[in-house]
mmCIF file of C-alpha atoms in Angstrom:
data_model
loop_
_atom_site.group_PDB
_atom_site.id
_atom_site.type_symbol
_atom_site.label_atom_id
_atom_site.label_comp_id
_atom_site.label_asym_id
_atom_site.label_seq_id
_atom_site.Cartn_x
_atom_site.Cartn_y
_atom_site.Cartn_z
ATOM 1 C CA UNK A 76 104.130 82.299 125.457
ATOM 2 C CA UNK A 77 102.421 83.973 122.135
ATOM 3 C CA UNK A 78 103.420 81.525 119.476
ATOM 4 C CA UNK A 79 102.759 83.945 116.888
ATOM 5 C CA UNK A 80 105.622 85.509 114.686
ATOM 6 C CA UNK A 81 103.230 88.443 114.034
ATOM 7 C CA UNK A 82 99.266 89.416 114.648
ATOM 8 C CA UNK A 83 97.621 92.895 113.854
ATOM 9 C CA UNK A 84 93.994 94.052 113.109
ATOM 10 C CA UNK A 85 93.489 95.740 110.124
ATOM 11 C CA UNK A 86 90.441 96.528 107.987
ATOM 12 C CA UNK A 87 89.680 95.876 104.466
ATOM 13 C CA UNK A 88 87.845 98.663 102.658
ATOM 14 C CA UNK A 89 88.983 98.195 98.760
ATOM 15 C CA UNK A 90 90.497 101.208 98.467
ATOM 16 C CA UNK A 91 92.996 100.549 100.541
ATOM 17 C CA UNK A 92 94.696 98.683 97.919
ATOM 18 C CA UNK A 93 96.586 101.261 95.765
ATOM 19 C CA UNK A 94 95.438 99.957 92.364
ATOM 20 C CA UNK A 95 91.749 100.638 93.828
ATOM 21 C CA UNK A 96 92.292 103.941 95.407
ATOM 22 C CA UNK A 97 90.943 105.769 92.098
ATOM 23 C CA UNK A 98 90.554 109.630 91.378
ATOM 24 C CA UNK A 99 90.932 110.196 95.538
ATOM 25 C CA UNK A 100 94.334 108.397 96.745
ATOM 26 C CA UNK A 101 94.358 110.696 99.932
ATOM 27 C CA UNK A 102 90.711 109.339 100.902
ATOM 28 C CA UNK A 103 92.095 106.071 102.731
ATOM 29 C CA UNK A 104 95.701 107.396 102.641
ATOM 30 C CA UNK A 105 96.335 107.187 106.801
ATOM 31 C CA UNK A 106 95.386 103.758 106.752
ATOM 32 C CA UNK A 107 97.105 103.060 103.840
ATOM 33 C CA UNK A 108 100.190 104.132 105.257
ATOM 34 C CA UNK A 109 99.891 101.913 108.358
ATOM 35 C CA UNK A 110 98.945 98.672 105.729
ATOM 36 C CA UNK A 111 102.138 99.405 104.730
ATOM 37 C CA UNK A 112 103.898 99.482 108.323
ATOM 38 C CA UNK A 113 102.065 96.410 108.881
ATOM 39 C CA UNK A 114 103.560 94.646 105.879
ATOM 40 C CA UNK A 115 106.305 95.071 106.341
ATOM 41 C CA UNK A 116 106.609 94.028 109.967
ATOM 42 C CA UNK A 117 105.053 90.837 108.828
ATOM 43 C CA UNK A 118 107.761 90.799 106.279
ATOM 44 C CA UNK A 119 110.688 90.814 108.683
ATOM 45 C CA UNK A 120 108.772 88.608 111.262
ATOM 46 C CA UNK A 121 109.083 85.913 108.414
ATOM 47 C CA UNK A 122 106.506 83.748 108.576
ATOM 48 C CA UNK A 123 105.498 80.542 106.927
ATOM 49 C CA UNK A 124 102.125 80.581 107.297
ATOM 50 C CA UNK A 125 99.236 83.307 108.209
ATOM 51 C CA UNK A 126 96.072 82.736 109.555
ATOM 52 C CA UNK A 127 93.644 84.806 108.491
ATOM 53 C CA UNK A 128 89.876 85.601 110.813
ATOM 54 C CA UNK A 129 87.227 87.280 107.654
ATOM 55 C CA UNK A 130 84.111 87.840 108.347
ATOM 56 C CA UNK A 131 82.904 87.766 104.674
ATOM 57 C CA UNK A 132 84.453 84.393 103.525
ATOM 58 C CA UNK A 133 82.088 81.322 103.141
ATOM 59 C CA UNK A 134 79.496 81.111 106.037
ATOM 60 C CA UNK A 135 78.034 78.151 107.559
ATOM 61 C CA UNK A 136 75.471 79.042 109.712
ATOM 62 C CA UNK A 137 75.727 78.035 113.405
ATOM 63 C CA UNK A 138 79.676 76.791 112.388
ATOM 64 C CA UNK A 139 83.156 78.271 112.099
ATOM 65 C CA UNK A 140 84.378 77.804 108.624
ATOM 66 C CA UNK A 141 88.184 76.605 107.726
ATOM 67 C CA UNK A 142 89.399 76.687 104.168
ATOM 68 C CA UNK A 143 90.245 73.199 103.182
ATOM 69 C CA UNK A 144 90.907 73.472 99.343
ATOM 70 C CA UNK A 145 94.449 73.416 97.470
ATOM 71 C CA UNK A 146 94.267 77.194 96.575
ATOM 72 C CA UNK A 147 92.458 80.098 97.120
ATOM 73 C CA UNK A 148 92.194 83.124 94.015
ATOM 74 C CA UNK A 149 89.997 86.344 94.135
ATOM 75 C CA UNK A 150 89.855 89.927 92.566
ATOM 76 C CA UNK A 151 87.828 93.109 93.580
ATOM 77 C CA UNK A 152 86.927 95.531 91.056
ATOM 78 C CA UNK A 153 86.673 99.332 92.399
ATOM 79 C CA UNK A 154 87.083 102.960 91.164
ATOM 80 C CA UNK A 155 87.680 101.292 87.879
ATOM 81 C CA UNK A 156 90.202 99.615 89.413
ATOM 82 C CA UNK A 157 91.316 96.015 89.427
ATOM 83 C CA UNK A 158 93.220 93.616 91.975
ATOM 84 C CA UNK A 159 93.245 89.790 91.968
ATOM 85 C CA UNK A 160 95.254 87.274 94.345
ATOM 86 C CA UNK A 161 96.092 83.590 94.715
ATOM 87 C CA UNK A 162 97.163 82.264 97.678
ATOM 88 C CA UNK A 163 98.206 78.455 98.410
ATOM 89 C CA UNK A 164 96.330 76.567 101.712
ATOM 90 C CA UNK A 165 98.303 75.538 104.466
ATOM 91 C CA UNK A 166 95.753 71.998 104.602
ATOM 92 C CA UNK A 167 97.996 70.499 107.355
ATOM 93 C CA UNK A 168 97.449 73.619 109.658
ATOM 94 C CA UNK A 169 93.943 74.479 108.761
ATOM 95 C CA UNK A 170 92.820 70.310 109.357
ATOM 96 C CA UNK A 171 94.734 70.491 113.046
ATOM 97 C CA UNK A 172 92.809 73.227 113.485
ATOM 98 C CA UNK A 173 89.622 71.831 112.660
ATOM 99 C CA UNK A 174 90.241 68.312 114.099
ATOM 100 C CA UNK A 175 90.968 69.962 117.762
ATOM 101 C CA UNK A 176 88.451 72.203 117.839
ATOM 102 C CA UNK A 177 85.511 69.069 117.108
ATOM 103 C CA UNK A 178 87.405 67.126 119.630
ATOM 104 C CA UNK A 179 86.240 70.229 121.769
ATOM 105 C CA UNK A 180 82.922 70.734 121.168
ATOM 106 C CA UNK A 181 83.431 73.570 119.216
ATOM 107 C CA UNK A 182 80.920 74.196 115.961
ATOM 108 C CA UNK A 183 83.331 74.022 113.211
ATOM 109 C CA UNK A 184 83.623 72.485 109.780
ATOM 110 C CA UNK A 185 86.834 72.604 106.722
ATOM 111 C CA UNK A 186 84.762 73.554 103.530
ATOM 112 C CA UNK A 187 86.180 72.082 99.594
ATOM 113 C CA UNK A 188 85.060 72.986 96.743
ATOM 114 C CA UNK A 189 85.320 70.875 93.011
ATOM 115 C CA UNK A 190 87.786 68.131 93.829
ATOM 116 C CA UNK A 191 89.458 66.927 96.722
ATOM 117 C CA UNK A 192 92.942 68.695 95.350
ATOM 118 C CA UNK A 193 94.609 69.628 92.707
ATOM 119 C CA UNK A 194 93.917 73.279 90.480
ATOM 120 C CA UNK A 195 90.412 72.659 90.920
ATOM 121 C CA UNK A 196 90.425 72.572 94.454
ATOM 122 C CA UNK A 197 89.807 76.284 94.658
ATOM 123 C CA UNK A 198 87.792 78.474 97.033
ATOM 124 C CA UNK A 199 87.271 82.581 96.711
ATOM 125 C CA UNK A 200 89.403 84.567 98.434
ATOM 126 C CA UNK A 201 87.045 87.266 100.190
ATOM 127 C CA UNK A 202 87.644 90.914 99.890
ATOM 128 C CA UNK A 203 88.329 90.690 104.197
ATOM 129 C CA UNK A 204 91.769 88.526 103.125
ATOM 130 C CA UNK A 205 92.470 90.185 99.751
ATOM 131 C CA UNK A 206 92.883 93.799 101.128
ATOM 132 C CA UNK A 207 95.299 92.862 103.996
ATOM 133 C CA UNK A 208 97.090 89.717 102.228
ATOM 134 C CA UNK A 209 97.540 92.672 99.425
ATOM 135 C CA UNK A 210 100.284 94.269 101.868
ATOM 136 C CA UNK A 211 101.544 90.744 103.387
ATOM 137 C CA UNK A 212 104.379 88.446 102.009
ATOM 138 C CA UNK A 213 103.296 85.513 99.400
ATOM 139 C CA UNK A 214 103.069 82.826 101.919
ATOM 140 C CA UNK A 215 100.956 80.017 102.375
ATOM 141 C CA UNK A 216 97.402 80.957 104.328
ATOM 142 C CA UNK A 217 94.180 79.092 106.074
ATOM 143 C CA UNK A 218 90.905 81.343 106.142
ATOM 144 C CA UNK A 219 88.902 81.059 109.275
ATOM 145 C CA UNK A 220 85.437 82.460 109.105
ATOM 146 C CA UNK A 221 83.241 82.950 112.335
ATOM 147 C CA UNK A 222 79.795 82.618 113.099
ATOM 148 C CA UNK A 223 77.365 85.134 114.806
ATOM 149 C CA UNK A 224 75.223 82.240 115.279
ATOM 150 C CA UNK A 225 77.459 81.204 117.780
ATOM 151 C CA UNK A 226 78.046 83.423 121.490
ATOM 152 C CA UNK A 227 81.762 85.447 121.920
ATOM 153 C CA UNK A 228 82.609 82.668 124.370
ATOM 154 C CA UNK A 229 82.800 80.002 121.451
ATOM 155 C CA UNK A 230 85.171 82.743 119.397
ATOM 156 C CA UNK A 231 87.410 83.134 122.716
ATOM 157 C CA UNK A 232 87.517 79.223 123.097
ATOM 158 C CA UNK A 233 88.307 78.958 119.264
ATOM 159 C CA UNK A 234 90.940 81.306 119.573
ATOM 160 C CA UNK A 235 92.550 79.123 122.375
ATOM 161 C CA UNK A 236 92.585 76.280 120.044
ATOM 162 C CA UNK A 237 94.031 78.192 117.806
ATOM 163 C CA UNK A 238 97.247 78.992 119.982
ATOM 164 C CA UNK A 239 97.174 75.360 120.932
ATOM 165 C CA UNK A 240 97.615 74.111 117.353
ATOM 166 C CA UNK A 241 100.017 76.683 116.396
ATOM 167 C CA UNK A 242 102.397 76.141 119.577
ATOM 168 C CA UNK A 243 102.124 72.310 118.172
ATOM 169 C CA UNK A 244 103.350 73.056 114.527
ATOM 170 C CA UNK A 245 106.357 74.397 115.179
ATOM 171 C CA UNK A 246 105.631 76.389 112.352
ATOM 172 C CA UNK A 247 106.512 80.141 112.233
ATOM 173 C CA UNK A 248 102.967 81.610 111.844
ATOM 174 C CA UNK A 249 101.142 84.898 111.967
ATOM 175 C CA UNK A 250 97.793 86.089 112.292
ATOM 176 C CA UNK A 251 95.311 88.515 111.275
ATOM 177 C CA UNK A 252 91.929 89.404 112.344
ATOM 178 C CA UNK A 253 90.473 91.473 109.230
ATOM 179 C CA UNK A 254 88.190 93.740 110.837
ATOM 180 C CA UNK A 255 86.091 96.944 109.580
ATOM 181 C CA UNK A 256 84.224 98.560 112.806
ATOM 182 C CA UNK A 257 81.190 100.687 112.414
ATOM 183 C CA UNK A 258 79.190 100.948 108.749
ATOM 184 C CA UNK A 259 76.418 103.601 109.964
ATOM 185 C CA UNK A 260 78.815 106.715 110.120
ATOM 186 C CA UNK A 261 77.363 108.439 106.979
ATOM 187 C CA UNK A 262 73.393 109.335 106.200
ATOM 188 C CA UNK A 263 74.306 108.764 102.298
ATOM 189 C CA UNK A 264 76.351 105.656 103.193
ATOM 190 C CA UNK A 265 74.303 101.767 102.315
ATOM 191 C CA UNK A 266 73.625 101.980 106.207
ATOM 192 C CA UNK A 267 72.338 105.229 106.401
ATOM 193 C CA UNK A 268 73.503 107.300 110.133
ATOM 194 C CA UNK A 269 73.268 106.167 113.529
ATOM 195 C CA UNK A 270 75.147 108.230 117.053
ATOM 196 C CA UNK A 271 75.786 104.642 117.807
ATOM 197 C CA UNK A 272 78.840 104.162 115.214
ATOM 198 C CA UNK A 273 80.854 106.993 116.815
ATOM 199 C CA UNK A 274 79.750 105.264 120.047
ATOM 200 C CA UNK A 275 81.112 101.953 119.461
ATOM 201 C CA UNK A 276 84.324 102.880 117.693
ATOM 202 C CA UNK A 277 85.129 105.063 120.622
ATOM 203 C CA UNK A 278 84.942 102.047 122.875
ATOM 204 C CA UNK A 279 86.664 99.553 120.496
ATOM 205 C CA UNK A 280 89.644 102.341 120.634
ATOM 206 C CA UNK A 281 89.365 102.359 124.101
ATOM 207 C CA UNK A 282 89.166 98.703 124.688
ATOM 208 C CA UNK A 283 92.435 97.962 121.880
ATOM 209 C CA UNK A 284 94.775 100.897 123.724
ATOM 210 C CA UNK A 285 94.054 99.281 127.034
ATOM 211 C CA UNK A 286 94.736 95.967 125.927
ATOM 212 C CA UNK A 287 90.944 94.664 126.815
ATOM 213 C CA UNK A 288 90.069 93.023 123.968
ATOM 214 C CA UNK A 289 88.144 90.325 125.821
ATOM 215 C CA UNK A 290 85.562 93.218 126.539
ATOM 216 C CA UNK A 291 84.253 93.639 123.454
ATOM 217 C CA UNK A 292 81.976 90.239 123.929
ATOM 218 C CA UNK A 293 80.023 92.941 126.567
ATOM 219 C CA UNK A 294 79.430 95.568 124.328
ATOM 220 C CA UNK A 295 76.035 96.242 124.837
ATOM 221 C CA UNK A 296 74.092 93.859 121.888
ATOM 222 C CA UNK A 297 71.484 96.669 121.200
ATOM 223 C CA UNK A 298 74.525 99.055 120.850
ATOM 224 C CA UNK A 299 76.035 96.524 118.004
ATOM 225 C CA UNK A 300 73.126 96.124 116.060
ATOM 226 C CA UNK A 301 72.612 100.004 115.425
ATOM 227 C CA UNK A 302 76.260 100.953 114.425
ATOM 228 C CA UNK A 303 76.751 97.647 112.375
ATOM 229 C CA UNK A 304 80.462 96.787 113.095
ATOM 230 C CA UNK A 305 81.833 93.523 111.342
ATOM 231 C CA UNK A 306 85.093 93.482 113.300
ATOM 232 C CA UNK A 307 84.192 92.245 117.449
ATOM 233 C CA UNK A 308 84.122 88.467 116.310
ATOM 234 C CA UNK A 309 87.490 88.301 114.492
ATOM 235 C CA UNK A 310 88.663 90.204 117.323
ATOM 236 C CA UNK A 311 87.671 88.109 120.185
ATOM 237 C CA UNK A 312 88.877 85.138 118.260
ATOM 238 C CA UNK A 313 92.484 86.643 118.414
ATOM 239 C CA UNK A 314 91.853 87.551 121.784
ATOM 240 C CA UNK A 315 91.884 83.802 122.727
ATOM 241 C CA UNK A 316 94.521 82.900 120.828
ATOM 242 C CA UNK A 317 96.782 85.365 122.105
ATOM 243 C CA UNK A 318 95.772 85.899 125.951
ATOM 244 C CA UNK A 319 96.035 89.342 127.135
ATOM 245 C CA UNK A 320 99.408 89.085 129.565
ATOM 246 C CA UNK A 321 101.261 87.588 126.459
ATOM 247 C CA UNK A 322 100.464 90.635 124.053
ATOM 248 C CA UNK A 323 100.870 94.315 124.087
ATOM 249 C CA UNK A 324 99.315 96.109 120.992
ATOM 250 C CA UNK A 325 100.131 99.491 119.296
ATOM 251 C CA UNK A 326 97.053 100.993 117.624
ATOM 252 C CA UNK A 327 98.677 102.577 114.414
ATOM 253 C CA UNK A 328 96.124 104.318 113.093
ATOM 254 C CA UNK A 329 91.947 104.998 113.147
ATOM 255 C CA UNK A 330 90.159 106.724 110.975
ATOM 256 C CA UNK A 331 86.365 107.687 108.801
ATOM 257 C CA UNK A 332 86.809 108.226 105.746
ATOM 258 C CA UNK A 333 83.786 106.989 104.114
ATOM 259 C CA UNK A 334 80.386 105.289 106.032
ATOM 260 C CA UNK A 335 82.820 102.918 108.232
ATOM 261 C CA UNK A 336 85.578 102.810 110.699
ATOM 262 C CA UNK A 337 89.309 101.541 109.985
ATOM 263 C CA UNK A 338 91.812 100.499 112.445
ATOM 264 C CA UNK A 339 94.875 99.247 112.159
ATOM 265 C CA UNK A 340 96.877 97.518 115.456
ATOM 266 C CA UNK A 341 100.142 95.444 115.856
ATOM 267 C CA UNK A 342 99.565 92.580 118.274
ATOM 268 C CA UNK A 343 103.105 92.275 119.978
ATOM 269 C CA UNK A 344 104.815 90.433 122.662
ATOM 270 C CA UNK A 345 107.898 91.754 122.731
ATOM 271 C CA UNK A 346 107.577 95.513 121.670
ATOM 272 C CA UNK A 347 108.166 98.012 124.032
ATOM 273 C CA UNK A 348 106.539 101.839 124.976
ATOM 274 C CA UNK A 349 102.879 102.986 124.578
ATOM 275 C CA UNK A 350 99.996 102.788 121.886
ATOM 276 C CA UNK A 351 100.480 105.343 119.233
ATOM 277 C CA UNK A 352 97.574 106.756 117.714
ATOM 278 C CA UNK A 353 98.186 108.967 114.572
#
């Protein structure tokens, strides 16, 4: 059984957040829209606690990293824009996590920072959790950051310990892999242009509508490289948490508005009909 309340995959490009959308609202508006959607199906699913898979939190090379500190606060800064967030750490969620996945074998380490707790027990809260936490309800959260270091399989078996924790709580959690897909989609992008972006994103649309998301660890490595996604890791570690007969997912929306792809998905057990694309 899924023991999640409520998963997705959504991306977090700043200007998602209204407050950051500046001078062209309309720019990011499709995927704003399905934020929205999102947030509020993770409103009604009620949880206590969501996980959250970033790929730009704090890296450990050659480890996955859990948040271990009392809080969490961060702010972005676009378009002349401002947003900030706190969020509280579930500890007792994000050290089971941690503490089965060593007894594993699995490369993983809780990162502090200041004191052991208390207000100064603070990490930063990434720009991967603050765009989709900006849409989610104010619960308690524990950051999970992978490692490319480390092959898909460790991300998949992750994942697995993942469910295995959560179906232990008892606690009414939820899950989201933050994911942004190809940067090389625009020449004047910071990642210049390269035919493989279109490539890959056609394949990771393929491989979410079909419900394959164990496929993306054999997407060609060469093929990765040159379009630049940040997204297949987060990905595969939802993929082993919730296995593929226990989830049915609804791809929302996908869309280029800028130098990179956005897509956002509902992970689902219990929905019924097709994947919509709008």
């Amino acid at each position: 059984m899924n023991p999640f309340v409520f998963a997705c995959i959504t991306p977090h490009g700043g200007e998602i957040i209204p407050e950051l959308s500046g001078s062209i609202p309309e720019r990011m508006k499709l995927t704003r829209d399905s934020m929205v959607r999102l947030g509020k199906k993770m409103t009604d699913a009620n949880p206590e606690t969501i996980i959250v898979l970033t790929p730009h939190g704090t890296r450990i090379d050659g480890f996955f990293s859990v948040t271990n500190s009392e809080r969490m606060f961060g702010y972005l800064e676009e378009n002349d824009g401002y947003f900030e967030l706190e969020r509280i750490v579930d500890r007792e969620l994000a050290v089971a996590i941690t503490k089965n996945a060593q007894a594993k074998q699995i490369p993983i380490a809780s990162i502090n920072y200041g004191t052991a707790g208390g207000p100064i027990s603070c990490l930063p809260l990434d720009w991967g959790c603050i765009v989709p936490l900006s849409f989610m309800p104010d619960v308690p959260i524990v950051v999970i950051n992978p490692s490319r270091e480390l092959p898909f399989e460790s991300h998949l078996a992750l994942g697995k310990v993942i469910c295995e924790v959560v179906e232990k709580s008892e606690k009414r959690v939820a899950l989201i892999a933050s994911c942004d897909w190809s940067h090389a989609h625009d020449p004047e992008g910071p990642y210049g242009y390269d035919p493989a972006a279109k490539i890959l994103d056609e394949e990771v649309v393929g491989l979410i509508r079909s419900n394959e998301l164990e496929k993306m660890a054999e997407l060609d490595s060469e093929l990765i490289d040159a379009a630049k996604p940040d997204g297949i890791w987060q990905t595969l570690i939802l993929a082993g948490a919730i296995r593929k007969e226990q989830r049915q997912i609804h791809l929302y929306s996908y869309e280029v508005p800028t130098y990179f792809g956005l897509i956002c998905a509902e992970i689902d057990s219990f929905c019924d009909g097709d994947s919509e694309l709008q």
